[in-house]
Amino acid sequence: MSGLAGVGFFVVSHGCRVNQYEGDAIASELLSLGPDEAQRVEDAGVMVLVSCAVTAEAERKARQEVRRLRRRNPDALLVVCGCWVDRVSDEDLSSMGVDVGLVNGMKHLVPQLVERHVRGERLEPVYRERGSSWDSLSLLRPTRHTRAFIKVQDGCSRGCTYCIIPKLRGPSISRPFGDVLDEARRVLDSGALEVVLTGVHLGDYNWEGLDLADLVEALGKVAGLKRLRFGSIEPFSVGERLLRVLGDCGAFMRHLHIPLQSGDDSVLRRMGRGYRGDDYVALADRARSILGDDLHLSSDVMVGFPGEDDEAFEKTLTVLDRASVGRIHPFSYSPRPGTPAFNWERPAPDVVRARLNRLLELGASRLESFASRFVGRRVTVLVERVSEGLADGLTEGFVRVRFPYHGPLGVVVELTPTASMGGTLVVGEGAFVPSDDLLYPL
């Protein structure tokens, strides 16, 4: 039996879906070595934080989380890995109570470092030698009942003027094609019904000439895959061939998250994005012509980038409307040291807050409008949570549904929403009709 048996661990992941995957993978590898996953921080012998540093706020949250973990459990081994470690000195990590820090590309070392710690071996306080090959961290089994994130790509080689991620994660690198398929089979065999492909620059996937479209075609043939989704994919990566492959893949869910960032051409040029507002609208139209009118398009929108005046902001609102974006994730520009845009003059903070509030209001309205179109229509939902006779899950189009339910997790059900409340579909008593043909048990 492993020497780790009985050693509880607690993993926290901040930030993007790539970080979520990495946290899940670390947890799954630790589980394979014997320890249990602690339900409370206080019960853990090992605490792991997968950190984010995409914005100054993300860095603040990482520091806050480290202090929270250490305060709640002063004696456990505290391991912090990921983007924030690249931004912090060894001295700062030590002063905050971090026992081990690992930069990106080194996360696969976490399980063996935990083993060495349990054996009483001395560990280095920080591991900063990032390799150039694919990090071998893998998801041995899903840590959720319903879906599994699978990381297929890491890093970015584009260099948007506001983005620090290339400095933190390095150039674009793709996971071996066969490894992705093997992991998909493994998580599906373990009970997952839905796979979400993730990457820092997902559309840049290319392994020995095989691109993302080839990967989707291959995954569509894997037994047991009921649902396939993407995390986030850039507009310049969504071409005609990929759209047609997605349209032919029966498992692909009708939702795409394609960041816009801005709808103003001059701001997009300053960002180094490589497309115009009209290009984004044309892409949205083409995607719906292939994937159907019910395609749910969601997007990230940055507010307050240098050069964004009132006219530029209004153009962004216009593009969001023309592209029929259903879900908007707005955020304020965060100047990152070492990026070209760091010292550029920015709009006044009160102007940025006002624009952000307008986008939040628009986002709530657009999501409610999109969700409402499914009231009275049959939809399929993957059951993710059940509590006190109520369940919730996501439709094919990434709309959350709440409904009366007393069955198991991890099944796909068909139902008819009776109302939409704040962008969430709800089902009244009696509207849920189970069918053996529509249940895929774990």
Short mmCIF file of C-alpha atoms in Angstrom, two decimals:
data_model
loop_
_atom_site.label_atom_id
_atom_site.label_comp_id
_atom_site.label_asym_id
_atom_site.label_seq_id
_atom_site.Cartn_x
_atom_site.Cartn_y
_atom_site.Cartn_z
CA MET A 1 0.00 0.00 0.00
CA SER A 2 1.23 3.51 -0.79
CA GLY A 3 2.73 5.50 2.07
CA LEU A 4 0.23 8.22 1.21
CA ALA A 5 -2.77 6.22 2.42
CA GLY A 6 -4.68 8.29 4.94
CA VAL A 7 -3.05 11.58 3.91
CA GLY A 8 -5.87 13.89 2.94
CA PHE A 9 -5.37 16.50 0.24
CA PHE A 10 -7.26 19.63 -0.77
CA VAL A 11 -6.92 21.21 -4.24
CA VAL A 12 -8.07 24.73 -5.17
CA SER A 13 -8.00 25.97 -8.79
CA HIS A 14 -8.25 29.63 -9.77
CA GLY A 15 -8.80 31.11 -13.22
CA CYS A 16 -9.36 29.48 -16.58
CA ARG A 17 -10.54 26.03 -17.62
CA VAL A 18 -6.92 25.06 -18.28
CA ASN A 19 -6.20 25.65 -14.61
CA GLN A 20 -9.35 23.73 -13.73
CA TYR A 21 -8.10 20.77 -15.76
CA GLU A 22 -4.69 20.93 -14.12
CA GLY A 23 -6.25 20.97 -10.67
CA ASP A 24 -8.47 18.01 -11.58
CA ALA A 25 -5.47 16.13 -12.98
CA ILE A 26 -3.39 16.74 -9.86
CA ALA A 27 -6.29 15.51 -7.72
CA SER A 28 -6.76 12.39 -9.85
CA GLU A 29 -3.06 11.52 -9.70
CA LEU A 30 -2.97 12.01 -5.94
CA LEU A 31 -6.05 9.79 -5.58
CA SER A 32 -4.25 7.06 -7.52
CA LEU A 33 -1.43 7.14 -4.96
CA GLY A 34 -3.68 6.45 -1.99
CA PRO A 35 -4.70 9.65 -0.19
CA ASP A 36 -8.29 10.73 0.14
CA GLU A 37 -9.63 14.08 -1.00
CA ALA A 38 -10.39 16.09 2.13
CA GLN A 39 -13.77 17.78 2.28
CA ARG A 40 -12.42 20.58 4.47
CA VAL A 41 -9.12 22.44 4.36
CA GLU A 42 -8.66 21.77 8.06
CA ASP A 43 -8.63 17.99 7.44
CA ALA A 44 -5.92 18.03 4.75
CA GLY A 45 -2.30 17.01 5.14
CA VAL A 46 -1.54 18.54 1.74
CA MET A 47 -3.00 21.71 0.21
CA VAL A 48 -2.51 22.58 -3.47
CA LEU A 49 -3.36 25.89 -5.15
CA VAL A 50 -3.34 26.13 -8.95
CA SER A 51 -2.91 29.87 -9.32
CA CYS A 52 -3.76 32.53 -11.91
CA ALA A 53 -2.07 35.84 -12.81
CA VAL A 54 -3.89 36.97 -15.93
CA THR A 55 -4.89 40.22 -14.18
CA ALA A 56 -3.81 42.17 -11.12
CA GLU A 57 -7.06 41.05 -9.48
CA ALA A 58 -6.16 37.40 -10.14
CA GLU A 59 -2.82 37.96 -8.41
CA ARG A 60 -4.58 39.57 -5.44
CA LYS A 61 -6.90 36.57 -5.16
CA ALA A 62 -3.93 34.18 -5.29
CA ARG A 63 -2.25 35.97 -2.38
CA GLN A 64 -5.54 36.03 -0.48
CA GLU A 65 -6.05 32.29 -1.07
CA VAL A 66 -2.55 31.43 0.13
CA ARG A 67 -3.11 33.36 3.36
CA ARG A 68 -6.55 31.79 3.81
CA LEU A 69 -5.24 28.25 3.33
CA ARG A 70 -2.31 28.79 5.66
CA ARG A 71 -4.50 30.43 8.32
CA ARG A 72 -7.03 27.58 8.28
CA ASN A 73 -4.38 24.86 8.30
CA PRO A 74 -0.99 25.98 9.64
CA ASP A 75 0.56 22.50 9.65
CA ALA A 76 -0.26 21.07 6.20
CA LEU A 77 2.14 21.05 3.27
CA LEU A 78 1.18 24.01 1.06
CA VAL A 79 2.04 23.63 -2.64
CA VAL A 80 1.35 26.53 -5.01
CA CYS A 81 1.79 26.10 -8.75
CA GLY A 82 0.93 27.95 -11.94
CA CYS A 83 1.07 31.44 -13.37
CA TRP A 84 1.24 33.42 -10.13
CA VAL A 85 4.41 31.61 -9.04
CA ASP A 86 6.17 33.13 -12.07
CA ARG A 87 5.23 36.58 -10.78
CA VAL A 88 6.39 36.17 -7.17
CA SER A 89 9.87 35.98 -5.70
CA ASP A 90 11.09 33.00 -3.69
CA GLU A 91 11.24 35.24 -0.63
CA ASP A 92 7.61 36.35 -0.98
CA LEU A 93 6.41 32.77 -1.36
CA SER A 94 8.28 31.74 1.77
CA SER A 95 7.07 34.73 3.79
CA MET A 96 3.44 33.82 3.00
CA GLY A 97 3.91 30.26 4.21
CA VAL A 98 4.23 28.47 0.87
CA ASP A 99 6.27 25.28 1.30
CA VAL A 100 6.73 24.48 -2.40
CA GLY A 101 6.22 26.65 -5.48
CA LEU A 102 6.20 25.34 -9.05
CA VAL A 103 6.04 27.38 -12.26
CA ASN A 104 4.04 26.28 -15.30
CA GLY A 105 5.39 23.16 -16.94
CA MET A 106 6.30 21.68 -13.56
CA LYS A 107 2.87 20.74 -12.21
CA HIS A 108 3.40 17.08 -13.04
CA LEU A 109 5.92 17.01 -10.19
CA VAL A 110 3.28 17.66 -7.52
CA PRO A 111 2.33 13.99 -6.85
CA GLN A 112 5.93 12.80 -6.54
CA LEU A 113 6.85 15.78 -4.37
CA VAL A 114 3.97 14.92 -2.06
CA GLU A 115 5.26 11.33 -1.89
CA ARG A 116 8.74 12.56 -1.02
CA HIS A 117 7.33 14.86 1.64
CA VAL A 118 5.43 12.00 3.27
CA ARG A 119 8.65 9.95 3.29
CA GLY A 120 10.33 12.77 5.19
CA GLU A 121 12.56 13.98 2.36
CA ARG A 122 13.56 17.61 2.08
CA LEU A 123 11.98 19.50 -0.83
CA GLU A 124 13.28 22.50 -2.71
CA PRO A 125 11.17 25.59 -1.89
CA VAL A 126 10.69 26.62 -5.55
CA TYR A 127 10.96 24.77 -8.88
CA ARG A 128 11.45 27.26 -11.72
CA GLU A 129 13.08 25.23 -14.54
CA ARG A 130 10.28 25.21 -17.12
CA GLY A 131 10.76 22.52 -19.77
CA SER A 132 10.05 22.87 -23.50
CA SER A 133 8.09 19.64 -23.88
CA TRP A 134 4.49 18.81 -22.96
CA ASP A 135 3.81 18.65 -19.23
CA SER A 136 3.01 14.98 -18.57
CA LEU A 137 0.25 15.77 -16.06
CA SER A 138 -2.84 13.76 -17.01
CA LEU A 139 -6.38 13.12 -15.83
CA LEU A 140 -6.43 9.49 -14.69
CA ARG A 141 -10.14 9.57 -13.93
CA PRO A 142 -12.79 12.30 -13.78
CA THR A 143 -13.10 14.08 -10.47
CA ARG A 144 -16.65 15.18 -11.36
CA HIS A 145 -19.74 13.06 -11.93
CA THR A 146 -20.66 14.42 -15.34
CA ARG A 147 -17.95 16.15 -17.36
CA ALA A 148 -14.21 16.05 -17.81
CA PHE A 149 -11.94 18.84 -18.98
CA ILE A 150 -9.12 17.65 -21.22
CA LYS A 151 -6.18 19.98 -21.90
CA VAL A 152 -4.91 19.55 -25.45
CA GLN A 153 -2.78 22.69 -25.89
CA ASP A 154 -0.78 25.09 -23.76
CA GLY A 155 0.99 28.42 -24.20
CA CYS A 156 0.55 31.09 -26.86
CA SER A 157 2.79 32.47 -29.61
CA ARG A 158 0.62 35.37 -30.79
CA GLY A 159 1.51 38.28 -28.51
CA CYS A 160 -1.61 40.43 -28.01
CA THR A 161 -0.34 43.72 -26.62
CA TYR A 162 -2.24 43.43 -23.32
CA CYS A 163 -1.59 39.78 -22.53
CA ILE A 164 1.01 38.43 -20.12
CA ILE A 165 0.15 34.75 -20.64
CA PRO A 166 2.87 34.05 -23.27
CA LYS A 167 5.44 35.16 -20.68
CA LEU A 168 3.91 32.92 -18.02
CA ARG A 169 3.10 29.81 -20.06
CA GLY A 170 5.59 30.07 -22.91
CA PRO A 171 5.05 29.47 -26.64
CA SER A 172 2.25 27.35 -28.05
CA ILE A 173 2.67 23.61 -27.61
CA SER A 174 0.26 20.78 -28.45
CA ARG A 175 -0.43 17.51 -26.71
CA PRO A 176 0.27 14.30 -28.62
CA PHE A 177 -2.81 13.29 -30.62
CA GLY A 178 -2.90 9.74 -29.27
CA ASP A 179 -2.57 10.91 -25.67
CA VAL A 180 -5.70 13.04 -26.04
CA LEU A 181 -7.70 10.10 -27.38
CA ASP A 182 -6.38 7.80 -24.65
CA GLU A 183 -7.38 10.26 -21.94
CA ALA A 184 -10.82 10.72 -23.48
CA ARG A 185 -11.39 6.95 -23.48
CA ARG A 186 -10.17 6.74 -19.89
CA VAL A 187 -12.49 9.43 -18.52
CA LEU A 188 -15.46 8.13 -20.52
CA ASP A 189 -14.83 4.59 -19.27
CA SER A 190 -14.78 6.05 -15.74
CA GLY A 191 -18.25 7.56 -16.14
CA ALA A 192 -17.97 11.01 -17.72
CA LEU A 193 -20.52 11.75 -20.44
CA GLU A 194 -19.21 15.14 -21.53
CA VAL A 195 -15.70 16.15 -22.58
CA VAL A 196 -14.59 19.79 -22.74
CA LEU A 197 -11.45 20.46 -24.77
CA THR A 198 -9.33 23.22 -23.26
CA GLY A 199 -6.18 25.11 -24.12
CA VAL A 200 -4.63 28.52 -23.67
CA HIS A 201 -4.94 28.93 -27.45
CA LEU A 202 -7.13 25.93 -28.27
CA GLY A 203 -7.44 26.70 -31.98
CA ASP A 204 -3.65 26.54 -32.35
CA TYR A 205 -3.68 22.79 -31.71
CA ASN A 206 -1.44 20.96 -34.17
CA TRP A 207 0.30 17.67 -33.55
CA GLU A 208 2.46 16.50 -36.45
CA GLY A 209 0.07 18.03 -38.99
CA LEU A 210 -3.14 16.96 -37.23
CA ASP A 211 -5.19 20.00 -36.22
CA LEU A 212 -8.22 20.66 -34.02
CA ALA A 213 -10.65 19.60 -36.74
CA ASP A 214 -8.85 16.25 -37.03
CA LEU A 215 -9.01 15.86 -33.27
CA VAL A 216 -12.77 16.51 -33.21
CA GLU A 217 -13.30 13.94 -35.98
CA ALA A 218 -11.35 11.33 -34.01
CA LEU A 219 -13.08 12.10 -30.71
CA GLY A 220 -16.47 11.83 -32.39
CA LYS A 221 -15.71 8.15 -32.98
CA VAL A 222 -14.77 7.37 -29.37
CA ALA A 223 -17.33 5.07 -27.75
CA GLY A 224 -19.34 6.58 -24.90
CA LEU A 225 -18.92 10.25 -25.83
CA LYS A 226 -22.36 11.84 -25.56
CA ARG A 227 -21.32 15.49 -25.43
CA LEU A 228 -18.31 17.43 -26.68
CA ARG A 229 -17.59 21.09 -26.00
CA PHE A 230 -14.79 23.59 -26.45
CA GLY A 231 -13.54 25.89 -23.73
CA SER A 232 -12.62 29.17 -25.41
CA ILE A 233 -11.47 29.49 -29.02
CA GLU A 234 -10.19 32.62 -30.76
CA PRO A 235 -12.06 33.98 -33.81
CA PHE A 236 -9.01 33.71 -36.05
CA SER A 237 -8.91 29.95 -35.32
CA VAL A 238 -12.47 29.14 -36.40
CA GLY A 239 -12.31 28.38 -40.10
CA GLU A 240 -14.68 26.79 -42.58
CA ARG A 241 -13.29 23.28 -42.21
CA LEU A 242 -13.53 23.31 -38.42
CA LEU A 243 -17.12 24.56 -38.54
CA ARG A 244 -18.09 21.81 -40.98
CA VAL A 245 -16.43 19.15 -38.85
CA LEU A 246 -18.29 20.46 -35.79
CA GLY A 247 -21.53 20.41 -37.77
CA ASP A 248 -20.96 16.76 -38.70
CA CYS A 249 -20.04 15.72 -35.14
CA GLY A 250 -23.23 14.51 -33.47
CA ALA A 251 -21.72 14.90 -30.00
CA PHE A 252 -20.72 18.55 -30.39
CA MET A 253 -22.95 20.82 -28.35
CA ARG A 254 -24.30 24.00 -29.95
CA HIS A 255 -22.22 26.50 -27.98
CA LEU A 256 -19.05 28.38 -28.86
CA HIS A 257 -17.18 30.79 -26.63
CA ILE A 258 -15.35 33.14 -29.00
CA PRO A 259 -13.71 36.21 -27.40
CA LEU A 260 -14.45 39.53 -29.10
CA GLN A 261 -12.52 41.81 -26.70
CA SER A 262 -13.61 44.91 -28.66
CA GLY A 263 -15.83 45.71 -31.61
CA ASP A 264 -13.85 48.78 -32.65
CA ASP A 265 -11.32 48.25 -35.43
CA SER A 266 -8.79 50.79 -34.13
CA VAL A 267 -8.85 49.26 -30.64
CA LEU A 268 -8.52 45.77 -32.10
CA ARG A 269 -5.44 46.91 -34.06
CA ARG A 270 -3.87 48.34 -30.90
CA MET A 271 -4.61 45.06 -29.15
CA GLY A 272 -2.93 43.11 -31.97
CA ARG A 273 -5.99 40.92 -32.43
CA GLY A 274 -5.76 40.54 -36.20
CA TYR A 275 -9.45 40.89 -37.11
CA ARG A 276 -12.13 43.57 -37.44
CA GLY A 277 -15.55 43.90 -35.89
CA ASP A 278 -17.16 43.00 -39.21
CA ASP A 279 -15.04 39.83 -39.35
CA TYR A 280 -16.47 38.72 -36.01
CA VAL A 281 -20.04 39.31 -37.19
CA ALA A 282 -19.37 37.38 -40.41
CA LEU A 283 -17.94 34.49 -38.38
CA ALA A 284 -21.03 34.42 -36.14
CA ASP A 285 -23.30 34.36 -39.19
CA ARG A 286 -21.28 31.59 -40.84
CA ALA A 287 -21.21 29.51 -37.67
CA ARG A 288 -25.00 29.68 -37.36
CA SER A 289 -25.47 28.80 -41.03
CA ILE A 290 -23.59 25.54 -40.37
CA LEU A 291 -24.37 24.75 -36.71
CA GLY A 292 -27.94 26.08 -36.68
CA ASP A 293 -29.79 29.18 -35.52
CA ASP A 294 -29.87 27.90 -31.93
CA LEU A 295 -26.07 28.13 -31.64
CA HIS A 296 -25.24 29.93 -28.40
CA LEU A 297 -22.37 32.34 -28.93
CA SER A 298 -20.73 33.69 -25.80
CA SER A 299 -17.84 36.11 -25.61
CA ASP A 300 -15.25 37.95 -23.51
CA VAL A 301 -15.27 41.74 -23.81
CA MET A 302 -12.52 43.97 -22.44
CA VAL A 303 -13.46 47.44 -21.20
CA GLY A 304 -11.07 50.37 -20.79
CA PHE A 305 -8.24 49.36 -23.11
CA PRO A 306 -6.00 52.31 -24.10
CA GLY A 307 -7.60 54.20 -26.98
CA GLU A 308 -11.16 53.11 -26.21
CA ASP A 309 -13.30 56.25 -26.38
CA ASP A 310 -17.09 56.53 -26.24
CA GLU A 311 -17.43 55.89 -29.97
CA ALA A 312 -15.26 52.77 -29.79
CA PHE A 313 -17.30 51.42 -26.88
CA GLU A 314 -20.57 52.00 -28.74
CA LYS A 315 -19.15 50.06 -31.70
CA THR A 316 -18.49 47.15 -29.35
CA LEU A 317 -22.12 47.18 -28.25
CA THR A 318 -23.20 47.25 -31.90
CA VAL A 319 -21.04 44.25 -32.81
CA LEU A 320 -22.37 42.26 -29.85
CA ASP A 321 -25.88 42.96 -31.09
CA ARG A 322 -25.13 42.19 -34.75
CA ALA A 323 -23.41 38.92 -33.80
CA SER A 324 -26.31 37.99 -31.46
CA VAL A 325 -23.97 37.18 -28.59
CA GLY A 326 -26.06 35.46 -25.93
CA ARG A 327 -23.69 35.50 -22.96
CA ILE A 328 -21.20 38.30 -22.30
CA HIS A 329 -18.26 38.07 -19.92
CA PRO A 330 -17.11 41.69 -19.47
CA PHE A 331 -13.97 42.64 -17.57
CA SER A 332 -11.81 45.71 -17.09
CA TYR A 333 -8.43 46.00 -18.77
CA SER A 334 -5.64 45.22 -16.31
CA PRO A 335 -2.20 46.65 -17.24
CA ARG A 336 0.38 43.87 -16.93
CA PRO A 337 4.07 44.71 -16.47
CA GLY A 338 6.19 43.58 -19.40
CA THR A 339 3.43 43.87 -22.01
CA PRO A 340 3.55 46.49 -24.82
CA ALA A 341 0.36 48.20 -23.62
CA PHE A 342 1.46 48.54 -19.99
CA ASN A 343 2.32 52.26 -20.10
CA TRP A 344 -0.29 53.36 -22.65
CA GLU A 345 -2.77 55.99 -21.49
CA ARG A 346 -6.07 54.52 -20.34
CA PRO A 347 -9.61 55.85 -19.93
CA ALA A 348 -10.52 57.28 -16.52
CA PRO A 349 -11.56 54.68 -13.91
CA ASP A 350 -15.06 56.11 -13.49
CA VAL A 351 -15.60 55.91 -17.26
CA VAL A 352 -14.45 52.28 -17.25
CA ARG A 353 -16.80 51.42 -14.37
CA ALA A 354 -19.74 52.99 -16.18
CA ARG A 355 -18.98 51.04 -19.36
CA LEU A 356 -18.54 47.83 -17.40
CA ASN A 357 -21.92 48.33 -15.74
CA ARG A 358 -23.56 48.88 -19.13
CA LEU A 359 -22.05 45.64 -20.39
CA LEU A 360 -23.21 43.76 -17.31
CA GLU A 361 -26.74 45.02 -17.86
CA LEU A 362 -26.58 44.17 -21.55
CA GLY A 363 -25.22 40.71 -20.76
CA ALA A 364 -28.06 39.95 -18.36
CA SER A 365 -30.61 41.09 -20.93
CA ARG A 366 -29.06 39.14 -23.80
CA LEU A 367 -28.77 35.93 -21.77
CA GLU A 368 -32.40 36.18 -20.68
CA SER A 369 -33.43 36.78 -24.29
CA PHE A 370 -31.48 33.77 -25.52
CA ALA A 371 -32.72 31.46 -22.74
CA SER A 372 -36.34 32.51 -23.28
CA ARG A 373 -36.40 31.13 -26.79
CA PHE A 374 -36.30 27.61 -25.29
CA VAL A 375 -39.35 28.05 -23.04
CA GLY A 376 -41.95 25.53 -24.20
CA ARG A 377 -39.43 23.61 -26.32
CA ARG A 378 -37.96 20.17 -25.61
CA VAL A 379 -34.31 20.34 -24.54
CA THR A 380 -31.82 17.74 -23.33
CA VAL A 381 -29.98 18.41 -20.08
CA LEU A 382 -27.03 16.71 -18.41
CA VAL A 383 -27.89 16.35 -14.70
CA GLU A 384 -25.01 17.85 -12.71
CA ARG A 385 -26.38 18.52 -9.22
CA VAL A 386 -29.33 17.21 -7.22
CA SER A 387 -30.44 18.61 -3.86
CA GLU A 388 -33.74 18.25 -2.01
CA GLY A 389 -35.67 17.12 -5.06
CA LEU A 390 -34.30 19.79 -7.41
CA ALA A 391 -31.66 19.29 -10.07
CA ASP A 392 -29.78 21.53 -12.43
CA GLY A 393 -27.65 21.06 -15.50
CA LEU A 394 -26.79 22.52 -18.89
CA THR A 395 -28.63 22.26 -22.18
CA GLU A 396 -26.88 21.58 -25.47
CA GLY A 397 -26.62 25.35 -25.87
CA PHE A 398 -25.00 25.97 -22.47
CA VAL A 399 -28.09 27.33 -20.74
CA ARG A 400 -28.62 26.29 -17.14
CA VAL A 401 -31.91 24.54 -16.26
CA ARG A 402 -33.42 23.84 -12.82
CA PHE A 403 -36.11 21.21 -12.50
CA PRO A 404 -37.76 18.76 -10.06
CA TYR A 405 -35.85 15.49 -10.06
CA HIS A 406 -35.15 12.54 -7.76
CA GLY A 407 -32.87 10.43 -9.96
CA PRO A 408 -29.10 9.95 -10.19
CA LEU A 409 -26.42 12.37 -11.30
CA GLY A 410 -24.69 11.95 -14.63
CA VAL A 411 -27.64 11.19 -16.88
CA VAL A 412 -29.04 13.08 -19.84
CA VAL A 413 -32.75 13.86 -19.59
CA GLU A 414 -35.25 15.51 -21.90
CA LEU A 415 -37.62 18.12 -20.52
CA THR A 416 -39.66 21.19 -21.42
CA PRO A 417 -38.82 24.46 -19.62
CA THR A 418 -41.86 26.44 -18.52
CA ALA A 419 -40.15 29.77 -17.79
CA SER A 420 -36.85 31.64 -17.80
CA MET A 421 -35.64 33.53 -14.74
CA GLY A 422 -32.50 35.63 -15.05
CA GLY A 423 -31.16 33.52 -17.89
CA THR A 424 -31.85 30.21 -16.12
CA LEU A 425 -34.58 27.95 -17.48
CA VAL A 426 -36.97 26.41 -14.97
CA VAL A 427 -39.41 23.53 -15.19
CA GLY A 428 -42.69 23.41 -13.29
CA GLU A 429 -43.99 20.32 -11.53
CA GLY A 430 -45.20 17.75 -14.03
CA ALA A 431 -43.22 19.15 -16.95
CA PHE A 432 -40.35 16.69 -16.49
CA VAL A 433 -40.94 13.45 -18.40
CA PRO A 434 -38.31 10.72 -17.96
CA SER A 435 -37.67 8.39 -20.86
CA ASP A 436 -35.54 5.25 -20.93
CA ASP A 437 -34.38 6.21 -24.41
CA LEU A 438 -32.91 9.44 -23.09
CA LEU A 439 -31.09 8.16 -20.02
CA TYR A 440 -27.39 7.36 -20.26
CA PRO A 441 -26.42 6.05 -16.81
CA LEU A 442 -22.88 6.24 -15.54
#
